[in-house]
Tab-separated table of C-alpha atoms and ligand atoms in Angstrom:
chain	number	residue	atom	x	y	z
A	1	UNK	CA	-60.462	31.531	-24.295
A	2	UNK	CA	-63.866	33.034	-24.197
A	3	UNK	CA	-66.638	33.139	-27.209
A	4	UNK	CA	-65.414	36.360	-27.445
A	5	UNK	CA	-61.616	36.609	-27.646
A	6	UNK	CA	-62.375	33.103	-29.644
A	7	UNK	CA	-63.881	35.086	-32.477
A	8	UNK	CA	-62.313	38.357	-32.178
A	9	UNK	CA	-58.472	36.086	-32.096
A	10	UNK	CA	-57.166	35.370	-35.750
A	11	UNK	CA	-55.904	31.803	-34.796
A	12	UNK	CA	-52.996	30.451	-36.640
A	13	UNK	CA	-54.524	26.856	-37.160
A	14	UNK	CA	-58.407	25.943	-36.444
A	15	UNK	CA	-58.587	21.693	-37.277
A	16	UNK	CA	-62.217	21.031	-38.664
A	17	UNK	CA	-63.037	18.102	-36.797
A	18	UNK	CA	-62.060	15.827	-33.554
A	19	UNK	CA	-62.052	12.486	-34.391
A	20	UNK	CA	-58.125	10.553	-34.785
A	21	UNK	CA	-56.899	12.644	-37.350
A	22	UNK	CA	-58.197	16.106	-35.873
A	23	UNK	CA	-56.399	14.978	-32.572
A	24	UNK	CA	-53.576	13.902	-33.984
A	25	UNK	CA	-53.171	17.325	-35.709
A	26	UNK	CA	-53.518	19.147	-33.145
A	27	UNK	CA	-51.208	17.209	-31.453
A	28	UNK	CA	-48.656	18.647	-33.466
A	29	UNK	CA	-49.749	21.384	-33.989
A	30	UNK	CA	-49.684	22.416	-30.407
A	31	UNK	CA	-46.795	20.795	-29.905
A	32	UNK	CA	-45.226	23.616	-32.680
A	33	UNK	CA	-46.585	26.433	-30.559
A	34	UNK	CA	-49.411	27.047	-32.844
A	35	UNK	CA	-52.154	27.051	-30.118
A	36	UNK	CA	-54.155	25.104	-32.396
A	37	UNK	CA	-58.436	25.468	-32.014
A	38	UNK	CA	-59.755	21.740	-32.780
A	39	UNK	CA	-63.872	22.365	-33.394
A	40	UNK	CA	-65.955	19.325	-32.428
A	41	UNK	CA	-68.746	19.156	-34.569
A	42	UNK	CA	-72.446	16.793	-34.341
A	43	UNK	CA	-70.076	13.257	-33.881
A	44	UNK	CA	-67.322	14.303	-31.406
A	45	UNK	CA	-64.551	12.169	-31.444
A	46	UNK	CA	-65.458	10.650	-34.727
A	47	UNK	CA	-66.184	7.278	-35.873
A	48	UNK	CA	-63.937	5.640	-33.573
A	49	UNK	CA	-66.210	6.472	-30.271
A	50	UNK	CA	-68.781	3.994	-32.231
A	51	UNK	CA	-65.963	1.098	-32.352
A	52	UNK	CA	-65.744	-1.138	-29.411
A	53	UNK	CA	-62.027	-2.785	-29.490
A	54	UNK	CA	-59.916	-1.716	-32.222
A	55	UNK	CA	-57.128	-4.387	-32.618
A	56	UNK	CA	-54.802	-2.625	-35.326
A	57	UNK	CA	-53.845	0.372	-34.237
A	58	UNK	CA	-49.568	-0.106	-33.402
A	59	UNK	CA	-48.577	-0.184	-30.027
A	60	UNK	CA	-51.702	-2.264	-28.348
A	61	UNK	CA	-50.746	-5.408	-28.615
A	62	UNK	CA	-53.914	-6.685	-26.755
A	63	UNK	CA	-56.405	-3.811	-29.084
A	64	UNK	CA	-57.687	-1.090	-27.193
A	65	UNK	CA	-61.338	0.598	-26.999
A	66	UNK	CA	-61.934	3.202	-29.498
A	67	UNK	CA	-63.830	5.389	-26.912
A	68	UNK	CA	-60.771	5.379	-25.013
A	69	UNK	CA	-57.679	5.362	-27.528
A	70	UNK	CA	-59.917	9.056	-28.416
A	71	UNK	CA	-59.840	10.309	-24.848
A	72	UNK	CA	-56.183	9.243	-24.671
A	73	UNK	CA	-55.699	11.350	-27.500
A	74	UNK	CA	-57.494	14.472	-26.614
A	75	UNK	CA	-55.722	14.827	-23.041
A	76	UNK	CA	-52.342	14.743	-25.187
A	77	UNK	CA	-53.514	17.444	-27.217
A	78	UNK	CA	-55.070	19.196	-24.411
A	79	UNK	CA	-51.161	18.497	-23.075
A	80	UNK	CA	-49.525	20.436	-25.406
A	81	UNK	CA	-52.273	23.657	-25.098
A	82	UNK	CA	-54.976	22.826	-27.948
A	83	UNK	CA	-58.036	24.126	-27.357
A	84	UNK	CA	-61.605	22.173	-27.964
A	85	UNK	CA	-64.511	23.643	-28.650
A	86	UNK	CA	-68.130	22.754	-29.934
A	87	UNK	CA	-69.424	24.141	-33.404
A	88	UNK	CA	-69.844	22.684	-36.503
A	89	UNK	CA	-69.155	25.257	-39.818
A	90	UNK	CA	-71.835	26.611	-42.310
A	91	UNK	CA	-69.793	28.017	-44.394
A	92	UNK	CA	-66.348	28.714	-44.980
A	93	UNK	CA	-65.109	31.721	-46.790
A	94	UNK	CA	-61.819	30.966	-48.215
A	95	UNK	CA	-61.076	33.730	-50.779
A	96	UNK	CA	-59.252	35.709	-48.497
A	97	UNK	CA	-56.998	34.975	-45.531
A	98	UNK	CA	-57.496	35.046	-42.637
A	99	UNK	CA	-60.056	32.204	-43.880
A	100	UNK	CA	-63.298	32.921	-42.291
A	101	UNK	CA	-65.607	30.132	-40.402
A	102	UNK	CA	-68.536	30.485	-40.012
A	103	UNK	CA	-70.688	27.954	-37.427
A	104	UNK	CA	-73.961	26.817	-36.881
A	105	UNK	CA	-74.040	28.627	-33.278
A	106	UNK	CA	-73.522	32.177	-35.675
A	107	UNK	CA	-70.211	32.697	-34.626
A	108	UNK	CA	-67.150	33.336	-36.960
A	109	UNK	CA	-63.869	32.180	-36.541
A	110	UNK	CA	-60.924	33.746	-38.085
A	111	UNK	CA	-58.064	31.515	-38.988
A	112	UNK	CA	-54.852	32.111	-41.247
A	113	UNK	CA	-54.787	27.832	-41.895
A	114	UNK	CA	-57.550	25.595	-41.956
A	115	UNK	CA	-57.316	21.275	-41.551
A	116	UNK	CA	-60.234	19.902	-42.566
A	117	UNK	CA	-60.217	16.621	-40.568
A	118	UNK	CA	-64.480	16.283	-40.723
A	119	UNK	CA	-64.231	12.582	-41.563
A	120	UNK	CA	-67.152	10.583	-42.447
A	121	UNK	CA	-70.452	9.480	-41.549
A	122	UNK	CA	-72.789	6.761	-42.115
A	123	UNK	CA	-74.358	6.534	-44.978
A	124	UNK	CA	-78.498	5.690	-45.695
A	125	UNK	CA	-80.073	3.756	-47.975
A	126	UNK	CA	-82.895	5.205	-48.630
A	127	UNK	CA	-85.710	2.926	-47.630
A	128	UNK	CA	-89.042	4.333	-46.715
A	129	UNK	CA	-89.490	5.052	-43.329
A	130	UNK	CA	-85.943	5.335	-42.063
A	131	UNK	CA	-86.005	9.436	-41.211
A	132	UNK	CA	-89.251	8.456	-39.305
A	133	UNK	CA	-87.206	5.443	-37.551
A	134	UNK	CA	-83.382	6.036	-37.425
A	135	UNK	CA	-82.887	5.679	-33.119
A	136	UNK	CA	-85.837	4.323	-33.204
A	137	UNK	CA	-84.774	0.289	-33.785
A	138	UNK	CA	-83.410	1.867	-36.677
A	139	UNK	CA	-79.674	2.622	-36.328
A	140	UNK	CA	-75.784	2.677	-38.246
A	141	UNK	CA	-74.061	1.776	-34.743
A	142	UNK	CA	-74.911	-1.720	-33.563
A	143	UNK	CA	-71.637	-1.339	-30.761
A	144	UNK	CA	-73.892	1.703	-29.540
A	145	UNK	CA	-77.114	0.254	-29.908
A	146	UNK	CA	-76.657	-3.318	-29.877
A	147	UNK	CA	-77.210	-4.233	-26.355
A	148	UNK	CA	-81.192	-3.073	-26.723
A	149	UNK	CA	-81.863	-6.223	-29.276
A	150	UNK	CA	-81.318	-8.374	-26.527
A	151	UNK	CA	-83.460	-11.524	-27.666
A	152	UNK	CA	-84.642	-9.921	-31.492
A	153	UNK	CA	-84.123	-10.713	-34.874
A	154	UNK	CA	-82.473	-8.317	-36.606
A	155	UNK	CA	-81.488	-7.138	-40.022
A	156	UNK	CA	-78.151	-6.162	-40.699
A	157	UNK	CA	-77.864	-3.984	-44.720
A	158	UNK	CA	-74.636	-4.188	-46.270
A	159	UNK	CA	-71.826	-6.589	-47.299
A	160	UNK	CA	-68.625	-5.132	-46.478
A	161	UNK	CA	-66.308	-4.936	-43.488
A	162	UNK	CA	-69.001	-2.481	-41.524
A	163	UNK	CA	-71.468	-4.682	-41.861
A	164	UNK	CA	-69.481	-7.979	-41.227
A	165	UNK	CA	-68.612	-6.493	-37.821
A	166	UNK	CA	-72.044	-5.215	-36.991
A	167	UNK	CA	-73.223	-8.873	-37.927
A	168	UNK	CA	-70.590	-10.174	-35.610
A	169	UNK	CA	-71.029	-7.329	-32.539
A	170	UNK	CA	-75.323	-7.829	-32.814
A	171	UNK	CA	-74.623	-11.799	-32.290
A	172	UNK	CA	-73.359	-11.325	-28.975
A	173	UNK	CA	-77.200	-10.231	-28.045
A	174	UNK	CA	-80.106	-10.872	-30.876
A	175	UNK	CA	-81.729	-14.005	-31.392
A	176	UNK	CA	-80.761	-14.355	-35.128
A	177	UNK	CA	-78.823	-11.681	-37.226
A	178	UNK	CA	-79.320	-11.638	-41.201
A	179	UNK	CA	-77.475	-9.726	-43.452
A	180	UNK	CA	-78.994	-8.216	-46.232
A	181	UNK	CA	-76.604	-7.645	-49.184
A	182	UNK	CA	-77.544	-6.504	-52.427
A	183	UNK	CA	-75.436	-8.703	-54.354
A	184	UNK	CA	-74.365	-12.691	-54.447
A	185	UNK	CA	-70.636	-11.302	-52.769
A	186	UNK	CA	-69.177	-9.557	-50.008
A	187	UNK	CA	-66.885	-6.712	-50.581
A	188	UNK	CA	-65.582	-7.879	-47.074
A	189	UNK	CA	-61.766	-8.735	-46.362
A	190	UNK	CA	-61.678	-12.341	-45.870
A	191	UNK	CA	-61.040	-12.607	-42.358
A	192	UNK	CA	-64.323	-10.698	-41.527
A	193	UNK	CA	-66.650	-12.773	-44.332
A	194	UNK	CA	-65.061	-16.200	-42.714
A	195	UNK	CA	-65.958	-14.717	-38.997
A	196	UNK	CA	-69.556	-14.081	-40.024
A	197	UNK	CA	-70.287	-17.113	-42.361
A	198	UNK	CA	-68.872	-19.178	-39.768
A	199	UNK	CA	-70.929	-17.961	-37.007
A	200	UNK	CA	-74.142	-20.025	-36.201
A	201	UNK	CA	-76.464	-17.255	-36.135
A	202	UNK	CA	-75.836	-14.862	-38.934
A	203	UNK	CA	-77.550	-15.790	-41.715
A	204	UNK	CA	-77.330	-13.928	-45.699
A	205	UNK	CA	-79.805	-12.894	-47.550
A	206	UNK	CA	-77.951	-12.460	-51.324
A	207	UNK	CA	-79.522	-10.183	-54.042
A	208	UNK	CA	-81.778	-8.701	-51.546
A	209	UNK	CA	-82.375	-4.977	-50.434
A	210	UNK	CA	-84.619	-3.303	-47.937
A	211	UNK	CA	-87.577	-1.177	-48.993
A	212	UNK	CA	-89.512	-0.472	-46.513
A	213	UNK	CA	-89.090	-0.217	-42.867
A	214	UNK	CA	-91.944	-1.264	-40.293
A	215	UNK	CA	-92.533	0.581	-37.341
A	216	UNK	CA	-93.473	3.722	-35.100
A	217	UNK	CA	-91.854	5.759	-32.836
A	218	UNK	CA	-93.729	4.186	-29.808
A	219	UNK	CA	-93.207	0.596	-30.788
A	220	UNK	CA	-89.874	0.626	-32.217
A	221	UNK	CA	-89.067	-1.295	-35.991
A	222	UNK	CA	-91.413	-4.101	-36.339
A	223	UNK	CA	-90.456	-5.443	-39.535
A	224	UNK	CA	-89.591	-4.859	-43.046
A	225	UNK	CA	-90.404	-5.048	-46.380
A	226	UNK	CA	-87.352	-6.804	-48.946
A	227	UNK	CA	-87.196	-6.598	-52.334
A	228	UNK	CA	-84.789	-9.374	-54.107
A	229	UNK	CA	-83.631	-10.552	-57.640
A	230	UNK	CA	-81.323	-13.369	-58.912
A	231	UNK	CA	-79.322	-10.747	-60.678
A	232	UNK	CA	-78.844	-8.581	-57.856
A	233	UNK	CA	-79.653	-4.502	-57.283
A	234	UNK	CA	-83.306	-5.574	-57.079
A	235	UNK	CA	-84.252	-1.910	-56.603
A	236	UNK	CA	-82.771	-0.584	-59.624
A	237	UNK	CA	-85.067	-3.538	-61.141
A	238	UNK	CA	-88.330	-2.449	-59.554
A	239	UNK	CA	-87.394	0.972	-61.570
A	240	UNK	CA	-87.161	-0.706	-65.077
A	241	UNK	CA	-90.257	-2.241	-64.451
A	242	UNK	CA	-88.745	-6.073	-64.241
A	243	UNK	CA	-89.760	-8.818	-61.847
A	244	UNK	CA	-89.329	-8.465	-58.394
A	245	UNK	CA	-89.711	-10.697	-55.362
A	246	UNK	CA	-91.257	-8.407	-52.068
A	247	UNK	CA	-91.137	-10.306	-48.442
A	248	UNK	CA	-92.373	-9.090	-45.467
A	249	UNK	CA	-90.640	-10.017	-42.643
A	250	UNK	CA	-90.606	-9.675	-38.698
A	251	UNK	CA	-87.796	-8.161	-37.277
A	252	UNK	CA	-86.991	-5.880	-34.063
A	253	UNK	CA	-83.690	-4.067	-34.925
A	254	UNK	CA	-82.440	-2.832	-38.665
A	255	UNK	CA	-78.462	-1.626	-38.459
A	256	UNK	CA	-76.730	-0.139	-41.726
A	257	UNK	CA	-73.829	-0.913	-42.543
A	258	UNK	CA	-73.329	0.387	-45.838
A	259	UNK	CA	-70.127	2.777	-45.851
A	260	UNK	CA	-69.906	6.676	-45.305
A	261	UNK	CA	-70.139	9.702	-46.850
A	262	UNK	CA	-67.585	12.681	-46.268
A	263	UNK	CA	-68.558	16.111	-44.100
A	264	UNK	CA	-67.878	18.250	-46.833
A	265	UNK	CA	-70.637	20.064	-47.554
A	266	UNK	CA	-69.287	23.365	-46.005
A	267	UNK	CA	-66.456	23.276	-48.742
A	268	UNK	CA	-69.139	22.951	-51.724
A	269	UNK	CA	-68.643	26.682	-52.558
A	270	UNK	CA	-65.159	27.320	-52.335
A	271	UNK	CA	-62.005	26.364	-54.306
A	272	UNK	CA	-61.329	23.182	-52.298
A	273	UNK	CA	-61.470	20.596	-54.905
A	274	UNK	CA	-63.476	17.893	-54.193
A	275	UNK	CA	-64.657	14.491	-56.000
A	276	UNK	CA	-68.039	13.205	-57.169
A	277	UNK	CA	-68.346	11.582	-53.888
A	278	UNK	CA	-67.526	14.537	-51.750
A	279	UNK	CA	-64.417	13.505	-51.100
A	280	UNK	CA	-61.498	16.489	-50.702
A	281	UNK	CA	-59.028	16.429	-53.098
A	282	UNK	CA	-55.471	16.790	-52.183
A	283	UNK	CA	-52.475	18.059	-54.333
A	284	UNK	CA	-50.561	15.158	-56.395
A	285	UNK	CA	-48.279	13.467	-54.202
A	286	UNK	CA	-47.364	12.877	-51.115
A	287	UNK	CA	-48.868	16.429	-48.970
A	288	UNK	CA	-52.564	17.648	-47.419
A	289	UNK	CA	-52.334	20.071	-49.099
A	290	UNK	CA	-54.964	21.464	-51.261
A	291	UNK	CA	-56.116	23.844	-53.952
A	292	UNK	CA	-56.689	26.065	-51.957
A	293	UNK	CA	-53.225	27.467	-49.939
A	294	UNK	CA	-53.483	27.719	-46.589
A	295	UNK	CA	-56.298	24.448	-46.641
A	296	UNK	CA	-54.952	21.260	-46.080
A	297	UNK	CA	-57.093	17.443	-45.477
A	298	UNK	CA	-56.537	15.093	-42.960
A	299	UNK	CA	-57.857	11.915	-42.354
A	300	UNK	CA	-61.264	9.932	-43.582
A	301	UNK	CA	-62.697	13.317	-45.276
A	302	UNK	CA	-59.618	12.758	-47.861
A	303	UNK	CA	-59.019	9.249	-47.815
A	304	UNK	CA	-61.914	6.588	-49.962
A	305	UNK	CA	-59.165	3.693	-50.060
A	306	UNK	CA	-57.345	2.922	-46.989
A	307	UNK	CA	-59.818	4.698	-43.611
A	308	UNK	CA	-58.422	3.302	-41.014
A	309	UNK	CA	-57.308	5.246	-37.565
A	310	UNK	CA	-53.778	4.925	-37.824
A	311	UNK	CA	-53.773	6.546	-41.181
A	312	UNK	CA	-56.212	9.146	-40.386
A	313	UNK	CA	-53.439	9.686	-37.340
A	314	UNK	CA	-50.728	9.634	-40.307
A	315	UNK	CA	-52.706	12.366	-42.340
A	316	UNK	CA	-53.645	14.384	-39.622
A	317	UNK	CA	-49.997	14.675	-38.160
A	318	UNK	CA	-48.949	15.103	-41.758
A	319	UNK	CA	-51.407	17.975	-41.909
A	320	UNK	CA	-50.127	19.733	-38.999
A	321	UNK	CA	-46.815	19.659	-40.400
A	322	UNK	CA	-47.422	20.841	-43.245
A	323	UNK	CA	-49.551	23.951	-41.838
A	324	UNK	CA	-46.656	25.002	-40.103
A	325	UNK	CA	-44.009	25.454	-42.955
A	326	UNK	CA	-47.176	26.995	-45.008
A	327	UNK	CA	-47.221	29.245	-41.870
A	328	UNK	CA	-43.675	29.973	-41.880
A	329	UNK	CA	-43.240	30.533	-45.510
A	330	UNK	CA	-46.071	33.248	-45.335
A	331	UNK	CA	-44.302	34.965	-41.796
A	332	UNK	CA	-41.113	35.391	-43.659
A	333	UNK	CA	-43.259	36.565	-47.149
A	334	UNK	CA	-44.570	38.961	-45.376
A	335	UNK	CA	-41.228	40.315	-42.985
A	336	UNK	CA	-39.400	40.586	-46.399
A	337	UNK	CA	-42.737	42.156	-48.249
A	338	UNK	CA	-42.553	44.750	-44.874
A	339	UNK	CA	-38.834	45.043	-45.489
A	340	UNK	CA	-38.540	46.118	-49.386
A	341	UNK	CA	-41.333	48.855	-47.993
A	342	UNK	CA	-39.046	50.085	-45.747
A	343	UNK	CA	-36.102	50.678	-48.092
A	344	UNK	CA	-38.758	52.160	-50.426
B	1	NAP	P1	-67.609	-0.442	-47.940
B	1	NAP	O1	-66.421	-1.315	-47.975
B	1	NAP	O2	-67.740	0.663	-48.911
B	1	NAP	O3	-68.898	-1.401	-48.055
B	1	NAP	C1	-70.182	-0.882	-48.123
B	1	NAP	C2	-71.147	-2.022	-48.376
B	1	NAP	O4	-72.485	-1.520	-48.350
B	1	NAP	C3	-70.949	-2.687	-49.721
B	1	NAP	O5	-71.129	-4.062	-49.610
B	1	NAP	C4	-72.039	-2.048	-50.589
B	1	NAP	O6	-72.539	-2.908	-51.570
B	1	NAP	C5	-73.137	-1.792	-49.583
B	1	NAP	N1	-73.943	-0.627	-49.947
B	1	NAP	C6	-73.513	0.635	-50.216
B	1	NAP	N2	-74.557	1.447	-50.461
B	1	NAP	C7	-75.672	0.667	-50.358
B	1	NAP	C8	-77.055	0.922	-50.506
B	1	NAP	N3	-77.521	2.154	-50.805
B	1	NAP	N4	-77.927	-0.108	-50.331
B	1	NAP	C9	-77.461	-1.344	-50.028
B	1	NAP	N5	-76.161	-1.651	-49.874
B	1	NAP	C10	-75.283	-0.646	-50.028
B	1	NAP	O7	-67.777	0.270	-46.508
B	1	NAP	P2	-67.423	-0.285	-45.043
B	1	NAP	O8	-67.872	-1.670	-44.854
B	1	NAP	O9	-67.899	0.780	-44.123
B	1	NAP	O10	-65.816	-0.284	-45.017
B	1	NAP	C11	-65.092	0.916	-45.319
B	1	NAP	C12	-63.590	0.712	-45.048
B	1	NAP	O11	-63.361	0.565	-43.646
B	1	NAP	C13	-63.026	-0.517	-45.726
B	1	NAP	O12	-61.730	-0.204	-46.158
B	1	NAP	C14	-63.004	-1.523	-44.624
B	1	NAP	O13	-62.010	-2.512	-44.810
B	1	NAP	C15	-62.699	-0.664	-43.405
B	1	NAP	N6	-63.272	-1.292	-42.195
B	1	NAP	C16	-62.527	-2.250	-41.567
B	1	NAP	C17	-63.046	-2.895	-40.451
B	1	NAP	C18	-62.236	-3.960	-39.767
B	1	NAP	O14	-61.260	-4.414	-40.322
B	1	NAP	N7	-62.598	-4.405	-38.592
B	1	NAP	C19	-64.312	-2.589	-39.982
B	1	NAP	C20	-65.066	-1.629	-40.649
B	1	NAP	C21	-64.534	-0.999	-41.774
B	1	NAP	P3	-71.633	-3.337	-52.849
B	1	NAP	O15	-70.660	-4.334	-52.321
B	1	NAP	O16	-72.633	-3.877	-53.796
B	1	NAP	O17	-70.997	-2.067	-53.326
C-alpha cells in the first residue's frame, strides 16, 4: 500500500508497535485475514533487538539471538500479508470508530481496532548531565554499546536483573565493571546476583547513586560524581538536608540499568485506563481488552510483573484473537442493525 491508500484505507486492525508482542499479533491477525498494519515506531523491533542470546524463550534449546528470533518473526508475519510501516502516533482519537491515529510524520490512520503493543523503554535516572551524554559513553544498552569500553572502567546503575546482565555482558570487554545500586540488596533473581558477585571483575557499590556525570561530547564520559549513605536512597537524603558522602571517580562508560517505562503517552487523553506508572490497564480477567472497546494491550506496555518475550508473544497473540471476535461481533451488529432498517 501507498501513503495514500494507507491513510485513505479504514484498516480493520493497526498493532501499535513491532517488538514480540506486535509481531506476534500480527501474526494472527494476518493469519485471520485481517490484513493487519503493524507501525514501527523510534525502537523497531523492541527491546529484544538490544538482547544478545535469549535462553528462555520455548523451542531453542541452545537460546537464540534476540536480533534474530525478531527478524524470524517479522518474515512470518510478513508470511501471512501484514504490512510494516514506520510512524510513531501523537495522538489517538478514540471517541469514535473508526479510531483515528494520528503520527508524528502528520499522517492519519483510520482503524476500526487498535493493539497497543508499544512496550517499554529504558528508564533515566536523572543525574546531571545525562541528556548532554546519553550515546555519548552514556548509554541503557551495554549488548549495543559494550564492545566500545574495550579496556575502561565502567559504571553500571541499578540492582536488578537489567543491570546484573549489563554487569555480566560489559565484563566480557571493560577493565573493571561496578555496579552502583542504591540500596544494600539486589532486586535480582538469584541466578543473575550469584553470576555477577561471583565474577572477578564486577564489583558493588551498596547505598550509592550517581549524581553527576563527567564528560563532553568530544571526549566521551570521563567520570562521575556518587553520592552514598549507610541507609540507602542517598539522594532523597541530600534533599532533607542529612549527611551525605560525594566521590568523584574516573570512569569511561556509565550503562543504566534501572527498568522501563511504558510508551503510553499517546493514550494520556483518551479513555484507555492506565496506572500511575503508565502502565495500560486491561479489563479484569483473563482478555486485552480494555476500557475502551475496540482497544486491546499486548505485551510489556500492559504487563509490570512478568515482561518477558514469550509472554509478550502470549499477550500479543491473545490480542489478535480477541480483535477478531470484537470485529465479528460488530460485522454482525451492524448486518442485523442494516436488517431491522430494511423491514422498517
Ligand atoms: P527492575 O527489576 O525493576 O529493577 C530496576 C532496578 O533499578 C532496581 O534495582 C531499582 O532499585 C533500580 N532503580 C530504579 N530506578 C532507579 C533510579 N532512578 N536510580 C537508581 N536506581 C534505580 O527492572 P529490570 O532489571 O529491568 O527487570 C525487569 C524485568 O525483566 C524483571 O522481571 C526481570 O526479571 C526481567 N529481566 C530478566 C532478565 C534475565 O532473566 N536475563 C534480564 C533482564 C530483565 P530498587 O531495587 O531500589 O527498586
Amino acid at each position: 500500500m501507498n501513503d495514500t491508500e494507507l491513510s485513505e484505507t479504514v484498516h480493520d486492525v493497526v498493532i501499535v508497535g513491532s517488538g514480540v508482542a506486535g509481531l506476534s499479533a500480527a501474526v494472527y491477525a494476518a493469519r485471520a485475514d485481517l490484513e493487519p498494519i503493524v507501525l514501527e515506531g523510534p525502537e523497531p523491533g523492541g527491546q529484544l533487538t538490544l538482547t544478545t542470546e535469549v535462553e528462555n524463550y520455548l523451542g531453542f534449546p541452545e537460546g537464540v539471538g534476540g536480533m534474530e528470533l525478531i527478524q524470524r518473526g517479522k518474515e512470518q508475519a510478513q508470511r501471512f500479508g501484514a504490512e510494516f510501516v514506520h510512524g510513531a502516533v501523537e495522538r489517538a482519537a478514540l471517541e469514535e470508530r473508526p479510531f483515528a491515529l494520528e503520527l508524528s510524520n502528520g499522517d492519519t490512520l483510520e482503524t476500526q481496532a487498535l493493539i497497543v503493543a508499544t512496550g517499554a523503554s529504558a528508564r533515566w535516572v536523572g543525574a546531571e548531565n545525562e541528556d548532554e551524554l546519553m550515546g555519548y559513553g552514556l548509554s541503557t544498552c551495554a549488548t549495543c554499546d559494550g564492545a566500545f569500553h574495550r579496556g575502561d572502567d565502567v559504571l553500571v546503575i541499578g540492582g536488578g536483573d537489567s543491570a546484573m546482565e549489563e554487569a555480566l555482558f560489559l565484563a566480557k570487554f571493560a577493565d573493571s565493571v561496578t555496579v552502583v545500586h542504591r540500596r544494600d540488596e539486589l532486586r535480582a533473581s538469584d541466578i543473575m546476583a550469584r553470576r555477577a558477585r561471583d565474577h572477578d571483575q564486577i564489583e558493588f557499590r551498596w547505598n550509592t547513586e550517581l549524581l553527576e556525570i563527567h564528560g563532553s561530547r568530544d571526549d566521551g564520559v570521563t567520570g562521575a560524581t556518587l553520592v552514598s549513605h549507610p541507609d540507602g536512597r542517598p539522594k532523597e537524603k541530600l534533599d532533607s538536608g542529612e549527611d551525605v558522602e560525594h566521590e568523584d571517580v574516573d570512569v569511561g562508560g556509565i550503562f543504566y540499568g534501572v527498568g522501563h517505562v511504558p510508551n503510553t503517552t499517546f493514550l494520556e487523553d483518551t479513555a484507555v485506563d492506565l496506572d500511575d506508572e503508565g502502565y495500560l490497564q486491561t479489563l479484569e480477567g483473563m482478555t486485552t481488552e480494555t476500557a475502551v472497546d475496540g482497544v486491546f494491550g499486548a505485551g510489556d506496555v500492559m504487563d509490570p510483573d512478568y515482561r518477558q518475550a514469550v509472554t509478550a508473544a502470549g499477550t500479543g497473540s491473545m490480542a489478535a484473537l480477541d480483535a477478531e471476535s470484537w470485529l465479528e461481533e460488530q460485522a454482525v451488529e451492524s448486518e442485523a442493525a442494516v436488517a431491522v432498517e430494511a423491514d422498517d
